[in-house]
Amino acid sequence: MQTDLSFWIGFNVFVLLMLALDLGVFNRKAHEVSIKEAIIWTGVWVTLAMCFNGLIYYWQGEVKALEFFTGYVIEKALSVDNIFVFVLIFSYFKTPAIHQHKILFWGIIGALIMRAAFIFAGVALLEKFHWTIYVFGAILIYTGYKMLTQKEIIIEPEKNPLIKLFRRVMPVTNELHGGKFFVKQDGKRFATPLFLVLVLIETTDLIFAADSIPAILAITQDHFIVYTSNVFAILGLRSLYFALAGMMDKFRYLSKGLALILIFVGLKMSLVDFYKLPIQIALLVIVVILILSIAASLMSSKRLE
């Protein structure tokens, strides 16, 4: 079913309005986001996503609504891996908590643009070259395997080729200048360490998008469903970060659960021409894996206390 242009326009106007309210009204002044505030905003974004899911059900029926919900759950779950990396990046650069919201805000705007490009390119590839579905499936299975076998994530910004290139193009100050990304010194423009953090956040999301977009394309190739479920998951990522950042060590097995989900959707994608798994069963498997990995993490965390 083709989505009317007015729905695309309406949805993007809604997103821009919410971002404007976020930056221009609720977070005009830089401040350290409290856990209470983060939980409230996480609830707001989840509620908005579920209300939109209800509109999808009313407008396009049960199957499309299930596709949106499954895609949203996958993207939301995979975004937790982003949070792990965000914590490491902020810790490495000793980024003050008062500036983290601003970095994540602009990082998420960049992520929205990159994800949109990935989604339309991915769907176009699948429509024009059906065999690429096996490539995407293989990527997901391989990525899931790597996540299962890796011991820990190591952040080494000094080895990042983009950071190296940026430092050659523009000088970077050694100290922060409030919440500024750029400053002028002796008539010359310098980037601040905050901007380097933003560059790393963006490149991190670019890497994760290479995994998460194929994962949702394994569920549906409907442009509108893929795009909107992705956008809702990303919009809630910032508040989820502030809600979970202080207790990420309690979810030690969650990354293993996410790895199993990637392998599962990769297999689903690879076998689509031989057996089309019902969306209800796919959703059930994903939710069960998430619940078991979270439960195992919490039980393990309690035993260590």
Short mmCIF file of C-alpha atoms in Angstrom, two decimals, residues 79-247:
data_model
loop_
_atom_site.label_atom_id
_atom_site.label_comp_id
_atom_site.label_asym_id
_atom_site.label_seq_id
_atom_site.Cartn_x
_atom_site.Cartn_y
_atom_site.Cartn_z
CA SER A 79 19.72 1.45 20.52
CA VAL A 80 20.79 0.20 23.96
CA ASP A 81 24.08 -0.82 22.33
CA ASN A 82 24.48 2.82 21.26
CA ILE A 83 24.05 3.82 24.90
CA PHE A 84 26.89 1.52 25.96
CA VAL A 85 29.18 3.31 23.48
CA PHE A 86 27.90 6.79 24.39
CA VAL A 87 28.82 6.13 28.03
CA LEU A 88 32.35 5.10 26.99
CA ILE A 89 32.79 8.14 24.70
CA PHE A 90 31.62 10.63 27.32
CA SER A 91 33.83 8.95 29.94
CA TYR A 92 36.89 8.95 27.66
CA PHE A 93 36.57 12.70 26.93
CA LYS A 94 35.40 13.50 30.48
CA THR A 95 32.41 15.34 28.98
CA PRO A 96 30.53 17.28 31.69
CA ALA A 97 26.98 16.00 32.22
CA ILE A 98 25.62 19.52 31.67
CA HIS A 99 26.72 19.41 27.98
CA GLN A 100 25.77 15.82 27.17
CA HIS A 101 22.15 16.68 26.33
CA LYS A 102 23.21 19.22 23.69
CA ILE A 103 25.65 16.76 22.06
CA LEU A 104 23.03 14.01 21.93
CA PHE A 105 20.40 16.42 20.57
CA TRP A 106 22.53 17.37 17.55
CA GLY A 107 23.77 13.82 17.27
CA ILE A 108 20.21 12.57 16.96
CA ILE A 109 19.37 15.13 14.26
CA GLY A 110 22.35 13.87 12.28
CA ALA A 111 21.24 10.29 12.95
CA LEU A 112 17.75 11.01 11.59
CA ILE A 113 19.21 12.29 8.32
CA MET A 114 21.62 9.36 7.95
CA ARG A 115 18.97 6.77 8.85
CA ALA A 116 16.56 8.21 6.27
CA ALA A 117 19.25 7.88 3.58
CA PHE A 118 20.06 4.31 4.67
CA ILE A 119 16.38 3.30 4.71
CA PHE A 120 15.54 4.57 1.21
CA ALA A 121 18.77 3.17 -0.22
CA GLY A 122 18.16 -0.19 1.46
CA VAL A 123 14.56 -0.50 0.27
CA ALA A 124 15.54 0.58 -3.25
CA LEU A 125 18.26 -2.09 -3.35
CA LEU A 126 15.85 -4.81 -2.20
CA GLU A 127 13.25 -3.74 -4.77
CA LYS A 128 15.71 -3.56 -7.67
CA PHE A 129 18.08 -6.40 -6.74
CA HIS A 130 16.21 -9.03 -4.76
CA TRP A 131 19.39 -11.06 -4.19
CA THR A 132 20.68 -8.32 -1.85
CA ILE A 133 18.26 -9.69 0.75
CA TYR A 134 20.74 -12.55 1.22
CA VAL A 135 23.59 -10.06 1.60
CA PHE A 136 21.69 -8.18 4.31
CA GLY A 137 20.81 -11.45 6.00
CA ALA A 138 24.46 -12.54 6.00
CA ILE A 139 25.55 -9.16 7.42
CA LEU A 140 23.10 -9.52 10.30
CA ILE A 141 24.15 -13.10 11.08
CA TYR A 142 27.84 -12.17 10.99
CA THR A 143 27.30 -9.07 13.14
CA GLY A 144 25.31 -11.11 15.66
CA TYR A 145 28.09 -13.71 15.79
CA LYS A 146 30.73 -11.01 16.35
CA MET A 147 28.64 -9.51 19.17
CA LEU A 148 28.30 -12.93 20.80
CA THR A 149 32.03 -13.58 20.74
CA GLN A 150 33.45 -10.13 21.54
CA LYS A 151 34.42 -9.59 25.19
CA GLU A 152 34.20 -5.82 25.52
CA ILE A 153 33.88 -2.61 23.52
CA ILE A 154 37.04 -0.51 23.45
CA ILE A 155 36.92 3.17 22.50
CA GLU A 156 40.12 4.47 20.86
CA PRO A 157 39.31 7.91 19.36
CA GLU A 158 42.96 8.54 18.48
CA LYS A 159 42.74 5.62 16.01
CA ASN A 160 39.47 6.79 14.43
CA PRO A 161 40.28 7.76 10.80
CA LEU A 162 37.57 10.44 10.74
CA ILE A 163 38.97 12.08 13.89
CA LYS A 164 42.47 11.94 12.40
CA LEU A 165 41.22 13.57 9.18
CA PHE A 166 39.28 16.23 11.09
CA ARG A 167 42.33 17.19 13.17
CA ARG A 168 44.29 17.70 9.94
CA VAL A 169 41.58 19.96 8.51
CA MET A 170 40.80 21.97 11.64
CA PRO A 171 42.77 22.60 14.84
CA VAL A 172 41.17 21.52 18.11
CA THR A 173 41.48 23.30 21.46
CA ASN A 174 42.79 21.38 24.46
CA GLU A 175 40.10 22.68 26.77
CA LEU A 176 36.34 23.16 26.74
CA HIS A 177 34.76 26.55 26.10
CA GLY A 178 31.43 26.15 27.83
CA GLY A 179 28.96 24.41 25.53
CA LYS A 180 30.50 25.76 22.32
CA PHE A 181 31.46 23.51 19.42
CA PHE A 182 33.67 26.18 17.79
CA VAL A 183 35.61 29.19 19.09
CA LYS A 184 37.82 31.89 17.60
CA GLN A 185 41.31 32.44 18.98
CA ASP A 186 43.69 35.02 17.51
CA GLY A 187 41.38 35.36 14.51
CA LYS A 188 41.49 31.63 13.78
CA ARG A 189 38.59 29.19 14.14
CA PHE A 190 39.10 26.17 16.39
CA ALA A 191 36.88 23.20 17.14
CA THR A 192 36.44 22.26 20.79
CA PRO A 193 36.63 18.75 22.28
CA LEU A 194 32.80 18.84 22.44
CA PHE A 195 32.68 18.82 18.65
CA LEU A 196 35.04 15.84 18.52
CA VAL A 197 32.64 14.01 20.83
CA LEU A 198 29.77 14.89 18.47
CA VAL A 199 31.75 13.54 15.49
CA LEU A 200 32.35 10.27 17.35
CA ILE A 201 28.67 10.01 18.33
CA GLU A 202 27.66 10.47 14.68
CA THR A 203 30.17 7.91 13.36
CA THR A 204 29.03 5.46 16.03
CA ASP A 205 25.43 5.78 14.89
CA LEU A 206 26.51 5.37 11.27
CA ILE A 207 28.13 2.05 12.20
CA PHE A 208 25.09 0.89 14.18
CA ALA A 209 22.74 1.94 11.35
CA ALA A 210 24.53 -0.54 9.09
CA ASP A 211 23.21 -3.27 11.42
CA SER A 212 19.86 -1.91 12.58
CA ILE A 213 18.46 -0.89 9.17
CA PRO A 214 18.89 -4.39 7.65
CA ALA A 215 17.35 -5.78 10.85
CA ILE A 216 14.11 -3.88 10.37
CA LEU A 217 14.14 -4.54 6.61
CA ALA A 218 13.94 -8.22 7.58
CA ILE A 219 10.53 -7.41 9.08
CA THR A 220 9.11 -5.12 6.39
CA GLN A 221 10.17 -3.16 3.31
CA ASP A 222 7.38 -0.59 3.66
CA HIS A 223 9.22 2.77 3.49
CA PHE A 224 6.81 4.51 5.83
CA ILE A 225 6.77 1.77 8.48
CA VAL A 226 10.56 1.39 8.46
CA TYR A 227 11.11 5.14 8.60
CA THR A 228 8.59 6.00 11.30
CA SER A 229 9.53 3.12 13.63
CA ASN A 230 13.19 4.11 13.26
CA VAL A 231 12.48 7.77 13.94
CA PHE A 232 10.46 7.07 17.09
CA ALA A 233 13.21 4.78 18.42
CA ILE A 234 15.89 7.44 17.75
CA LEU A 235 13.87 10.33 19.21
CA GLY A 236 13.60 8.46 22.50
CA LEU A 237 17.27 7.47 22.53
CA ARG A 238 18.51 10.61 24.30
CA SER A 239 16.14 10.33 27.26
CA LEU A 240 16.79 6.57 27.43
CA TYR A 241 20.52 7.29 27.67
CA PHE A 242 20.07 9.54 30.71
CA ALA A 243 17.68 7.02 32.29
CA LEU A 244 20.03 4.03 31.87
CA ALA A 245 23.57 5.48 31.72
CA GLY A 246 24.23 4.99 35.42
CA MET A 247 23.21 1.34 35.48
#
